[in-house]
Tab-separated table of C-alpha atoms in Angstrom:
chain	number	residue	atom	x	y	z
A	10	UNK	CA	0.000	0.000	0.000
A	11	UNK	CA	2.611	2.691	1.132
A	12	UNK	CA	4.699	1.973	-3.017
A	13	UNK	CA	1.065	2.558	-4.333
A	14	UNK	CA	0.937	5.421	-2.515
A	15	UNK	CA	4.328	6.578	-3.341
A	16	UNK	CA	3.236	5.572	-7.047
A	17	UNK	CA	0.745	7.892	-7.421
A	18	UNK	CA	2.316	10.905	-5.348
A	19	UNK	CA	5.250	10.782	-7.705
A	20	UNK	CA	2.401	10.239	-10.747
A	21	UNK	CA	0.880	13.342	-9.797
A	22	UNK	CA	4.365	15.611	-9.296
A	23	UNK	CA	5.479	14.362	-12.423
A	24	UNK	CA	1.909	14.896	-14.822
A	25	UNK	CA	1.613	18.579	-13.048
A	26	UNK	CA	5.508	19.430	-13.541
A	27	UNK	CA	5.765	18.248	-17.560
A	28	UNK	CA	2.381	19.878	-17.877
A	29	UNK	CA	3.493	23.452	-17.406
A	30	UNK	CA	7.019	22.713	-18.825
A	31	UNK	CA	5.098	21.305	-21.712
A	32	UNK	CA	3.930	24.989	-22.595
A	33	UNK	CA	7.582	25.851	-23.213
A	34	UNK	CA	8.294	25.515	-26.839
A	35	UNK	CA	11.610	24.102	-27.500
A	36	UNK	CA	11.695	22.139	-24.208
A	37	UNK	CA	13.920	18.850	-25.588
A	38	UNK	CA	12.981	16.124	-23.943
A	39	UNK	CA	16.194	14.412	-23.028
A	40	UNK	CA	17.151	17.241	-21.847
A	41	UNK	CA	14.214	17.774	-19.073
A	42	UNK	CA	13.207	14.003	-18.413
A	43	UNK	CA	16.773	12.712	-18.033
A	44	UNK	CA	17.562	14.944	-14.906
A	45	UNK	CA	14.152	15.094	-13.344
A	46	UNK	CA	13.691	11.265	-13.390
A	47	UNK	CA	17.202	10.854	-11.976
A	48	UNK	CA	16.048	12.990	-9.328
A	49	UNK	CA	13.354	10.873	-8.264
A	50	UNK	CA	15.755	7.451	-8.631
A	51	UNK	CA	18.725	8.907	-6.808
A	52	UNK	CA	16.123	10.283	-3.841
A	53	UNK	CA	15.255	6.463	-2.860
A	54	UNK	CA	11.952	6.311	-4.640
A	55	UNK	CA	10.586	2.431	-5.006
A	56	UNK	CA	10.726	1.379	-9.115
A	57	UNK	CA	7.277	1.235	-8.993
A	58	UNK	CA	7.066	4.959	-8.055
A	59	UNK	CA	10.043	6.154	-10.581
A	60	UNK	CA	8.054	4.281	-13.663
A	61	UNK	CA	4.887	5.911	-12.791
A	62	UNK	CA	6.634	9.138	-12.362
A	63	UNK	CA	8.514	8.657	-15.940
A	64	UNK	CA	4.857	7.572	-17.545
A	65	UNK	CA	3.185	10.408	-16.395
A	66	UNK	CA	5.659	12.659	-17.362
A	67	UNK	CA	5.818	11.547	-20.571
A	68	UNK	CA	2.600	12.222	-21.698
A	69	UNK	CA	1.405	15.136	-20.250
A	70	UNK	CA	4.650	16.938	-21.848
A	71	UNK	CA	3.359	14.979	-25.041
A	72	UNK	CA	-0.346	16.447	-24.791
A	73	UNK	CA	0.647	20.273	-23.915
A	74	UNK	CA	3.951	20.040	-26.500
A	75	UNK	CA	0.817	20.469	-28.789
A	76	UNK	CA	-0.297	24.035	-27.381
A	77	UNK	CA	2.723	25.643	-28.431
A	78	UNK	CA	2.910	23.899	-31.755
A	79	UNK	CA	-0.917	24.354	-32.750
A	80	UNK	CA	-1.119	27.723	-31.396
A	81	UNK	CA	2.341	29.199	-31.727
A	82	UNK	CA	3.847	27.753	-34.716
A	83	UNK	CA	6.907	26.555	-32.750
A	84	UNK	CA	7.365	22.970	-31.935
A	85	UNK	CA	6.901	22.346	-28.610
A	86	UNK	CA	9.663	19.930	-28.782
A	87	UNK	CA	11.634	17.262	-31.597
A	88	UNK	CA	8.754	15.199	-31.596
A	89	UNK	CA	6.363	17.846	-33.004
A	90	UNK	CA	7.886	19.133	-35.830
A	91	UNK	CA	6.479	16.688	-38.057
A	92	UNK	CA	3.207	18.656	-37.667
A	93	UNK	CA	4.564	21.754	-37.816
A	94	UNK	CA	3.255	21.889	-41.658
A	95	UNK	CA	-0.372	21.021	-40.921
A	96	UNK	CA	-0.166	22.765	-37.734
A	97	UNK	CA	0.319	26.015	-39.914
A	98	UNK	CA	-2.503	25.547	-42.448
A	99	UNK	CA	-5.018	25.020	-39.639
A	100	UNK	CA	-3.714	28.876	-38.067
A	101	UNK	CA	-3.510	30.196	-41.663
A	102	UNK	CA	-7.404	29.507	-41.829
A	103	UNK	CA	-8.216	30.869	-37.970
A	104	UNK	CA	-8.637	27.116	-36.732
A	105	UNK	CA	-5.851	26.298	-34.899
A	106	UNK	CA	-8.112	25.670	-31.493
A	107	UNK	CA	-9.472	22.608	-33.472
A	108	UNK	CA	-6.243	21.406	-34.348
A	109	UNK	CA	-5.226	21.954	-30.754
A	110	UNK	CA	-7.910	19.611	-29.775
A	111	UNK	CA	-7.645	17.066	-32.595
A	112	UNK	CA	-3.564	16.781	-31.697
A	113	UNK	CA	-4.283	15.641	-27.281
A	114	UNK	CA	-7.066	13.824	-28.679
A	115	UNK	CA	-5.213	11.517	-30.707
A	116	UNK	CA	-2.614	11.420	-28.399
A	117	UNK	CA	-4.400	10.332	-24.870
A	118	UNK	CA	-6.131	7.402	-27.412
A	119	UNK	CA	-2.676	6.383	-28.646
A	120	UNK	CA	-0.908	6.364	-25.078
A	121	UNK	CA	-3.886	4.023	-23.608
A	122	UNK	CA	-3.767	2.032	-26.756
A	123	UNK	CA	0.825	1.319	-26.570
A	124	UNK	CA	0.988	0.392	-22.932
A	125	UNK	CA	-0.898	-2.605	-23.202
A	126	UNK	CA	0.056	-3.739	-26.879
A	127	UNK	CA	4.249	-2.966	-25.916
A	128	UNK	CA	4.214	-4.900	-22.781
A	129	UNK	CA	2.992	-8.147	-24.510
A	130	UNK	CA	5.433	-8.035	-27.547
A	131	UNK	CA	7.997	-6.675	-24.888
A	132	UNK	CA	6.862	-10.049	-23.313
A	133	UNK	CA	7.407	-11.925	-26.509
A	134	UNK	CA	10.722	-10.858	-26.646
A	135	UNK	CA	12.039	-11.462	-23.441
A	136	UNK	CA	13.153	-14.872	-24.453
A	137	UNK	CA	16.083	-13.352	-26.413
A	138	UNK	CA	16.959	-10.927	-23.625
A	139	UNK	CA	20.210	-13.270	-22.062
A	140	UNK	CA	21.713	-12.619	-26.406
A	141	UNK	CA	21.128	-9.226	-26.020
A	142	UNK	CA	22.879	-8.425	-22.779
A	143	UNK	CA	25.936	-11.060	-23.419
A	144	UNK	CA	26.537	-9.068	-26.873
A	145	UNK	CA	25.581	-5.997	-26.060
A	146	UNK	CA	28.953	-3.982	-26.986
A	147	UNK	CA	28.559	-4.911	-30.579
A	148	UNK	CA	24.896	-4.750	-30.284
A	149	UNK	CA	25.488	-0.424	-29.116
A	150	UNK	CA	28.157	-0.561	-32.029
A	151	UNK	CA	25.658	-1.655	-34.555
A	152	UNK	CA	23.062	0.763	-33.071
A	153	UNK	CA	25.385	3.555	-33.296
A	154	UNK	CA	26.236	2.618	-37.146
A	155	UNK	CA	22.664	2.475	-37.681
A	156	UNK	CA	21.068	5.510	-36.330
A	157	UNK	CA	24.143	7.364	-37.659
A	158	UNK	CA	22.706	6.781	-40.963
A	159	UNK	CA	19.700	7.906	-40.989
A	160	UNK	CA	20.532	10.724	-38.637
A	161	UNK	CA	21.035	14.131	-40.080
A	162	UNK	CA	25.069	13.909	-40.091
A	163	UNK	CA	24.870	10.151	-41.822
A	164	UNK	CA	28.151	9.750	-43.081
A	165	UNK	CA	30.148	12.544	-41.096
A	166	UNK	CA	28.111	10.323	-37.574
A	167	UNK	CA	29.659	7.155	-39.112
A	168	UNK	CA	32.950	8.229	-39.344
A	169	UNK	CA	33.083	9.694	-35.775
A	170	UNK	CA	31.651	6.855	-33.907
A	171	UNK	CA	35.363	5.261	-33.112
A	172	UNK	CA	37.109	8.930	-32.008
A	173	UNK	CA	33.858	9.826	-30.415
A	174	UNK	CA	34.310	6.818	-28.288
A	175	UNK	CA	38.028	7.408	-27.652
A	176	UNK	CA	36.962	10.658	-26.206
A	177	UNK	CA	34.709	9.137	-24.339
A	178	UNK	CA	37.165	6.164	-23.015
A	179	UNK	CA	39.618	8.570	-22.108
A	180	UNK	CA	37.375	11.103	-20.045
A	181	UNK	CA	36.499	7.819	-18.512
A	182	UNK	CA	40.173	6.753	-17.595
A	183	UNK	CA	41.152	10.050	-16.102
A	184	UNK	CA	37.923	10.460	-14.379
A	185	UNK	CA	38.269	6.979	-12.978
A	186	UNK	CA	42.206	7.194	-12.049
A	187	UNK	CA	41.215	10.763	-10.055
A	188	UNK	CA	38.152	9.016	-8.084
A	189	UNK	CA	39.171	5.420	-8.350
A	190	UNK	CA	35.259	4.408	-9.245
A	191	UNK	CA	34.309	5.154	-12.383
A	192	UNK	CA	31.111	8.176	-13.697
A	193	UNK	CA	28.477	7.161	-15.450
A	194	UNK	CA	25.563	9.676	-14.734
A	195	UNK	CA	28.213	12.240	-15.409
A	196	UNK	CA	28.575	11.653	-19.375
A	197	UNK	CA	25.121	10.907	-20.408
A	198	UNK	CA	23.279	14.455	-18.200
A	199	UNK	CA	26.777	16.154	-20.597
A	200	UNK	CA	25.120	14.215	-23.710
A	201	UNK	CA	21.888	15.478	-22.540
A	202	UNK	CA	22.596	19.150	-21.963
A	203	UNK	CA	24.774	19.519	-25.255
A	204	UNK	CA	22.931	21.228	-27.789
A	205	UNK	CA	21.527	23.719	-24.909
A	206	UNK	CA	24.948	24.287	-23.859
A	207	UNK	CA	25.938	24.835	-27.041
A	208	UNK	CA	23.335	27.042	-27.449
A	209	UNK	CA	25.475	29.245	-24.810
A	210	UNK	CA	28.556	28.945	-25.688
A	211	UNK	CA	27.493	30.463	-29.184
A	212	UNK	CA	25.979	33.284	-26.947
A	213	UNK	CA	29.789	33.809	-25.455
A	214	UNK	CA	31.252	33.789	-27.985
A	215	UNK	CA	32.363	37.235	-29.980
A	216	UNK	CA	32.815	35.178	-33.136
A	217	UNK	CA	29.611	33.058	-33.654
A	218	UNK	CA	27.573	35.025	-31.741
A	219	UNK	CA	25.844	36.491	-35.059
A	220	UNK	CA	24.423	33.263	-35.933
A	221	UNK	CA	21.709	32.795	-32.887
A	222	UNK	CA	21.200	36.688	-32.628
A	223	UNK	CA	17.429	38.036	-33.715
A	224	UNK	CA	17.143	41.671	-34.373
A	225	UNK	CA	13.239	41.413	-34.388
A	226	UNK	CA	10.634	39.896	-31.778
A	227	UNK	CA	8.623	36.847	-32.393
A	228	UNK	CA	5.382	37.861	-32.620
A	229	UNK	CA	2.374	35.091	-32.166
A	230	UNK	CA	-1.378	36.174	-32.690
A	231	UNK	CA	-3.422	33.390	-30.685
A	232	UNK	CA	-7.080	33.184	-32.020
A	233	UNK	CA	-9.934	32.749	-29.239
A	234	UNK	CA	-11.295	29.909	-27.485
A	235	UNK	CA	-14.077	28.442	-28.264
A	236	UNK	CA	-15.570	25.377	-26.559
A	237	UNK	CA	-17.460	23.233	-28.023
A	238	UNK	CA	-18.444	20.730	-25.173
A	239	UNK	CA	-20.184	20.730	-21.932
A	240	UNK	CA	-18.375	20.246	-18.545
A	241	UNK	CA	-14.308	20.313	-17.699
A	242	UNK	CA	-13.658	16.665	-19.146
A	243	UNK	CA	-13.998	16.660	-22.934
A	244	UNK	CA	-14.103	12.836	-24.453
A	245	UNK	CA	-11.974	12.272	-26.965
A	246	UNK	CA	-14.123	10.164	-29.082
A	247	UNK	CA	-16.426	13.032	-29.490
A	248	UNK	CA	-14.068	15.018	-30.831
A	249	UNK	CA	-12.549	12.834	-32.939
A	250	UNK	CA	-14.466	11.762	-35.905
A	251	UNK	CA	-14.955	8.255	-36.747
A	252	UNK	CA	-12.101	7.847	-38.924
A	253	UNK	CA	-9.943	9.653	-37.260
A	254	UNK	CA	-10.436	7.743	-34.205
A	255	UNK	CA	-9.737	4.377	-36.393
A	256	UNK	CA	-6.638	5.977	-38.065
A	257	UNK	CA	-5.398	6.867	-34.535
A	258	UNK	CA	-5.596	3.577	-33.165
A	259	UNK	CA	-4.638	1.764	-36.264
A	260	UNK	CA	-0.774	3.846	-36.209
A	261	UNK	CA	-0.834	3.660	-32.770
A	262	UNK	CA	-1.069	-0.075	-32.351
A	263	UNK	CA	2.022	-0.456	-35.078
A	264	UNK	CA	3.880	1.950	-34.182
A	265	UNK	CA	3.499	0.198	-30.502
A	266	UNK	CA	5.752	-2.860	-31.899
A	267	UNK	CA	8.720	-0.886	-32.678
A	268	UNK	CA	11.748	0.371	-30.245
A	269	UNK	CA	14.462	0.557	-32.805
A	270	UNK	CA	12.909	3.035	-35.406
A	271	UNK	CA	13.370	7.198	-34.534
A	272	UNK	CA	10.179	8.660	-33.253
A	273	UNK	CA	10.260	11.680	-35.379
A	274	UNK	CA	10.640	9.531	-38.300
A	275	UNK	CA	7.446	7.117	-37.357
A	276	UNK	CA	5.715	10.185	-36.308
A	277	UNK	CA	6.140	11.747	-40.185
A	278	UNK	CA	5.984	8.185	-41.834
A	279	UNK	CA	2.805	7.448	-39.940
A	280	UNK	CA	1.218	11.152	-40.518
A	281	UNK	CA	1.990	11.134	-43.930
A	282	UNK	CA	0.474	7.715	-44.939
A	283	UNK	CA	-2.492	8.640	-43.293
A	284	UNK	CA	-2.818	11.732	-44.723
A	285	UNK	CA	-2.513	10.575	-48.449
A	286	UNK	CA	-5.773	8.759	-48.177
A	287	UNK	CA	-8.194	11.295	-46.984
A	288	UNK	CA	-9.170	14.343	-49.366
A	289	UNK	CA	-9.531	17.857	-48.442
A	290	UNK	CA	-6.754	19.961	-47.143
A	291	UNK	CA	-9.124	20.811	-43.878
A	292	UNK	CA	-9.614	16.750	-43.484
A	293	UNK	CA	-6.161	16.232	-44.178
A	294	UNK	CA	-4.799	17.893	-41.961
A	295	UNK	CA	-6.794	17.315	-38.784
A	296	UNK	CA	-6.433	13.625	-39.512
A	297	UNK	CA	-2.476	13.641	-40.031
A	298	UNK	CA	-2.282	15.933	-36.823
A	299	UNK	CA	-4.253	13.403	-34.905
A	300	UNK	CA	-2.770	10.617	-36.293
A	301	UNK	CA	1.001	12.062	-35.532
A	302	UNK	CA	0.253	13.080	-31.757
A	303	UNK	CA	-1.131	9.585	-31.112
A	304	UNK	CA	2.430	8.006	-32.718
A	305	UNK	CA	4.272	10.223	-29.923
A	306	UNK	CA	2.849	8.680	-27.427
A	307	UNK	CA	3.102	5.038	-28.434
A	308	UNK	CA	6.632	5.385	-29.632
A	309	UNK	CA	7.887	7.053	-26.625
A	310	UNK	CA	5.457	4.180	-24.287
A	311	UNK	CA	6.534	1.397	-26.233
A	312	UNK	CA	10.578	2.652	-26.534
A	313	UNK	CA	10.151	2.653	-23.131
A	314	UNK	CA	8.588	-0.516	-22.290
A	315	UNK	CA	10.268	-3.056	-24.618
A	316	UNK	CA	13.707	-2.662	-24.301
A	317	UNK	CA	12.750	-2.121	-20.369
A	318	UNK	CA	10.915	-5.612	-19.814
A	319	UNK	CA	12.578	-7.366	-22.799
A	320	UNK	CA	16.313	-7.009	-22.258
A	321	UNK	CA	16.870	-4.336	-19.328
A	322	UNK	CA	19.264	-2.349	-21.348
A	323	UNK	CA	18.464	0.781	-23.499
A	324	UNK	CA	18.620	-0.527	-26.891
A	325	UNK	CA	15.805	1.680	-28.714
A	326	UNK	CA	15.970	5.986	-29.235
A	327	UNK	CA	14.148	7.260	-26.559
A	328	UNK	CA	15.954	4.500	-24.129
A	329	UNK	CA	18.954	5.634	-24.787
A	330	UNK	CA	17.448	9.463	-24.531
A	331	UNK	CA	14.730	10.560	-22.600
A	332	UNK	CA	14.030	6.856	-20.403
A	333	UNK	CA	17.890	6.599	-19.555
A	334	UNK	CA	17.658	7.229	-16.107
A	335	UNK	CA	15.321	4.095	-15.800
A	336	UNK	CA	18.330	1.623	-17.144
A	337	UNK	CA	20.978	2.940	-15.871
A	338	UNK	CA	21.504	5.504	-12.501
A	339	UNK	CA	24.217	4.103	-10.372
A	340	UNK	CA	24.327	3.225	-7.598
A	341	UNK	CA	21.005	2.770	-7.570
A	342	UNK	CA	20.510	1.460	-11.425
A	343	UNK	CA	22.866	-0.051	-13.346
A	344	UNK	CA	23.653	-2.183	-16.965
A	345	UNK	CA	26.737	-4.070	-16.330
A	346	UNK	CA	25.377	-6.268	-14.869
A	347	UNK	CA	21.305	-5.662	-15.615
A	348	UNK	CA	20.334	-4.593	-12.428
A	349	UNK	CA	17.162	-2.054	-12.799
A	350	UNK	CA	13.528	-2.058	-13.220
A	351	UNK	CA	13.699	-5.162	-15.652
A	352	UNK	CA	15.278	-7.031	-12.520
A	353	UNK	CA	13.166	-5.155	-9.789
A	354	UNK	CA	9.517	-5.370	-11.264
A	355	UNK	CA	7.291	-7.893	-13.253
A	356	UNK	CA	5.359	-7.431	-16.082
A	357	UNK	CA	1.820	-6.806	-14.411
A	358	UNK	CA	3.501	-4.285	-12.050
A	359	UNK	CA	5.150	-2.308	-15.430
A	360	UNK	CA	0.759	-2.566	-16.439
A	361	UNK	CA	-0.358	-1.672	-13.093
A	362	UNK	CA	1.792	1.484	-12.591
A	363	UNK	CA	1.861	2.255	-16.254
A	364	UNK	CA	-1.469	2.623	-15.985
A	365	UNK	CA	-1.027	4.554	-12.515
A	366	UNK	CA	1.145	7.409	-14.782
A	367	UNK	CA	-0.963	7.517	-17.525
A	368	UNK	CA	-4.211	8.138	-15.706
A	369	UNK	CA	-3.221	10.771	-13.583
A	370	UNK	CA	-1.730	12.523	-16.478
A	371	UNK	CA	-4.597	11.745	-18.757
A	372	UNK	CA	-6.750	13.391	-15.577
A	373	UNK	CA	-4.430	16.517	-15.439
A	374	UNK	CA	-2.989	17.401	-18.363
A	375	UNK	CA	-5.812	16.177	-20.815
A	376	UNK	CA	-8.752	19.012	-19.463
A	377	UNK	CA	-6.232	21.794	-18.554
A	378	UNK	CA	-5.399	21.719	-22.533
A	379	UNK	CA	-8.361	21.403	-23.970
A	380	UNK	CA	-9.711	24.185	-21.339
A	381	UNK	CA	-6.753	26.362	-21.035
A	382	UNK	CA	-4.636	26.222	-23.665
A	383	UNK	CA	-4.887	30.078	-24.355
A	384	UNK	CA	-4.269	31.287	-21.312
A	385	UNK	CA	-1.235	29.102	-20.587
A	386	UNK	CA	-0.014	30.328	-23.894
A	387	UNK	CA	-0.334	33.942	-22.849
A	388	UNK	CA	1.268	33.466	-19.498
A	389	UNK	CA	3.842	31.469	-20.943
A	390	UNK	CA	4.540	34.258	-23.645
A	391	UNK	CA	4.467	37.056	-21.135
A	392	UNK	CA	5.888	35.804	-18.030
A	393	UNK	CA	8.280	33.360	-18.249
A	394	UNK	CA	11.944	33.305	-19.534
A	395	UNK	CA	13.022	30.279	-21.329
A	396	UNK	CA	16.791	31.363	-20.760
A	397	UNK	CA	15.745	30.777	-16.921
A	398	UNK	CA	14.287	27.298	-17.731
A	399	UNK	CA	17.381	26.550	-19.244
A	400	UNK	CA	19.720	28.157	-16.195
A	401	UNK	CA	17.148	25.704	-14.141
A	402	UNK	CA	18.305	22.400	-15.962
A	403	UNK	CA	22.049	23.745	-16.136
A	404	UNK	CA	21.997	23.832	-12.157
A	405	UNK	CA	19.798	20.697	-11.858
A	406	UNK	CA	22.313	19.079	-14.352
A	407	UNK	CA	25.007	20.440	-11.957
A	408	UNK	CA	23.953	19.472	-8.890
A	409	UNK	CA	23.642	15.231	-10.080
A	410	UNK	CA	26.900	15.896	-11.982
A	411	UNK	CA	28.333	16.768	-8.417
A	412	UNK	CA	26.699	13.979	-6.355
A	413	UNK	CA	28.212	11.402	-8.192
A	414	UNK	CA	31.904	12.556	-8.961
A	415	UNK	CA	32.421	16.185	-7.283
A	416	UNK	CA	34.418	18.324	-9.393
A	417	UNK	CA	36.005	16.043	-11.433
A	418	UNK	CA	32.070	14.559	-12.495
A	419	UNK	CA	30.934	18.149	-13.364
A	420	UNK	CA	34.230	18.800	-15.294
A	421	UNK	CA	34.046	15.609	-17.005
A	422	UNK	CA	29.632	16.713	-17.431
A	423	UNK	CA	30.562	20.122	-19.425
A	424	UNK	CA	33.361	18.494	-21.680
A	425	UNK	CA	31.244	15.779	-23.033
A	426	UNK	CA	28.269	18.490	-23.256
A	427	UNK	CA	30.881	20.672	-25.300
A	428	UNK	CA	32.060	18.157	-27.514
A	429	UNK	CA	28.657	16.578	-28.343
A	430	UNK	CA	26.749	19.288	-28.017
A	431	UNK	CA	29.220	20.873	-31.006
A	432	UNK	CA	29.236	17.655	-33.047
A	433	UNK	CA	25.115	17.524	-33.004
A	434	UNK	CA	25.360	20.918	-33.657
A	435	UNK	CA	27.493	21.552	-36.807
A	436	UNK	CA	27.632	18.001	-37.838
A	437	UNK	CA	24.389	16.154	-37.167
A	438	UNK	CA	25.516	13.671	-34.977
A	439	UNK	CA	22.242	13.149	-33.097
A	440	UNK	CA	22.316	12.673	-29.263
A	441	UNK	CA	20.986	9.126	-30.250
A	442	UNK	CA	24.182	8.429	-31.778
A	443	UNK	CA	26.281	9.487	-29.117
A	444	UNK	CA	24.155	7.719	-26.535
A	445	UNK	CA	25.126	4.273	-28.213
A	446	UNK	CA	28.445	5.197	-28.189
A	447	UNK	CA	28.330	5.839	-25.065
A	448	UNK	CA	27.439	2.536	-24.018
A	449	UNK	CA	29.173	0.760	-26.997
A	450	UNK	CA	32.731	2.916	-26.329
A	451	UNK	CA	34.495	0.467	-24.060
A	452	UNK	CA	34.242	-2.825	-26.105
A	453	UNK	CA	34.733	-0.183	-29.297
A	454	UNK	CA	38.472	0.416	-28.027
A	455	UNK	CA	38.687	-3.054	-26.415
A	456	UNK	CA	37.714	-5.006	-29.239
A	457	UNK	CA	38.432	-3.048	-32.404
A	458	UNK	CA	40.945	-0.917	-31.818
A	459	UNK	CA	42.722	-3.759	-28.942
A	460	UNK	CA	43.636	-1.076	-26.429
């Protein structure tokens, strides 16, 4: 009773946090989950607690990412700019409230709709979870190769893989001959935080400080509210049509048996096929915006969940991103060996508080959208500075960086920030890539390059 408890506490802190951070366009998610979550782990919170926590966090930043996106024009993180296009035609015609509404629609159906339909194929494929974790150095390797390629650096990603994991290595040795233990939470918050940080170094710098600077304000014109329904609790099937709700649950059942594939990518691939059946640009695009909001939240749920209950190491993009704190957070979490949540719960527990996270956020998040999206919006706009969100992760970042190494683990934080945040940066090499490295780096110089 007292881990239920604890559950849906940490539920609750976690659906009303992501909520409001939600609202704040450009908020990456690897970024914000990555050090919150590690939070709650490294504060003694049961595993049941931390993966309702993580669940409910997920999708209320998923549902009120849309508010910024559909009303704004700016993604409100990576995961929305695949609707970014639709998004626009439905403000250039004074609609965007209804695509608002269409987009946390489609995504509450799609997040009840992955838990469920992940956990059993992440069942299925826990047979062949003692072959994944005995080769999983050349299973990261292979990763790495592979995401690199379809990553917006592709050849330039491939090509750095082996000095991007003798960086990596050698932070590692000096690190570890300083402390005598070796970091871990250390490099991936640095991967995390390294296009932000990038983002300030630019700022510093005399040089390249001309390419971030704006000599003109943003300016957003936010059409009224209008509400169509009775009561604080809109359903969801009422204001999806029909075929929208079928075309939701269709993508958001297949898209619920992949972990390897990028969720921006199935998020497009899945909006787009949908959208080249139905006619009408106004059909079009509420369908494809529906469609793509419900992907976000299967992907992410069943990225999550597979890899999680399947093989207990992060082998999918959002494991090895936003859900890393869940596989590995030593002391308390660790890979080598598997010792996490895929060792510490069973499969009806990942249901039970799954279910925990996404109905508290699907109770908070869901009706303060639909009912307040404006007004957020406006607050959001006029009151708070998104250089002090970022100063807010920077310190949080800090702070875990120092609990596990001192000095030497915030030193060795900002230099892997700096040097991936730079190579994502100018190159393309996505923080996916660099996560697998990560992971992959030590059998990378062990094995291949025999050092």
């Amino acid at each position: 009773m007292e881990t239920l408890m604890i559950a849906i506490l940490l539920a609750l802190l976690g659906s009303i946090i992501f909520t409001l951070i939600g609202l704040i366009s450009g908020s990456d998610e690897t970024a914000v989950l990555v050090p919150a979550t590690l939070i709650v782990v490294l504060l003694g919170a049961p595993p049941e607690g931390v993966f309702a926590f993580f669940m409910a966090a997920v999708l209320s930043k998923h549902l009120t990412h849309a508010i910024p996106t559909a009303l704004m024009g700016v993604p409100g993180d990576t995961t929305a700019t695949p609707m970014l296009e639709h998004a626009d035609f439905m403000r250039r015609i004074g609609l965007p409230h209804i695509a608002l509404r269409k987009m946390i629609s489609g995504g509450i159906i799609g997040a009840f709709i992955a838990l469920p339909v992940a956990l059993l194929f992440a069942v299925f494929l826990s047979q062949f979870g003692e072959f994944f974790q005995e080769n999983a150095g050349i299973i990261f390797t292979l990763a790495a190769v592979l995401i690199g390629y379809f990553s917006k650096g592709r050849w330039a990603s491939i090509i750095l893989i082996v000095p991007l994991a003798l960086v990596i290595q050698g932070l590692n040795l000096v690190s570890t001959t300083i402390l005598e233990a070796s970091l871990s939470i250390s490099f991936f918050l640095g991967i995390a935080i390294g296009p932000m940080l990038t983002d300030i170094l630019l700022a510093l710098s005399r040089s390249a400080r001309p390419m971030i600077t704006r000599h003109e304000k943003n300016e957003y014109k936010l059409a009224p509210e209008k509400k169509s329904w009775s009561g604080y609790f809109p359903n969801p099937f009422k204001v999806l049509t029909k075929k929208q709700t079928s075309a939701v649950a269709g993508t958001s059942f297949l898209s619920s048996l992949t972990f390897a594939l990028s969720p921006v990518g199935m998020t497009a691939l899945m909006g787009e096929l949908v959208g080249s059946r139905v006619k009408g640009q106004y059909k079009k695009s509420t369908t494809s915006l529906s469609t793509m909001n419900g992907v976000t939240e299967s992907t992410y749920i069943a990225e999550t969940i597979i890899p999680l209950v399947a093989f207990g190491i992060p082998l999918s993009p959002v494991a090895i991103g936003p859900a890393q704190a869940l596989f590995n957070a030593p002391p308390v979490f660790t890979t080598e060996p598997v010792n996490n949540l895929h060792t510490m719960m069973e499969p009806f527990e990942f249901l039970i508080f799954g279910l925990i996270g996404i109905v508290i956020a699907a109770v908070i998040a869901y009706p303060f959208s639909m009912n307040f999206a404006r007004k957020a919006t406006v607050l959001v706009l006029k009151h708070i500075n998104q250089e002090a969100i970022i100063g807010m992760f920077i310190g949080i970042v800090t702070l875990l960086a120092f609990y596990e190494g001192g000095i030497v683990g915030i030193t060795v934080t900002f230099a892997m920030a700096m040097v991936g945040g730079i190579l994502n940066r100018f190159l393309g090499v996505g923080v996916g890539v660099q996560f697998m490295v990560f992971y992959g780096s030590s059998w990378i110089v062990g094995t291949l390059l025999g050092m």
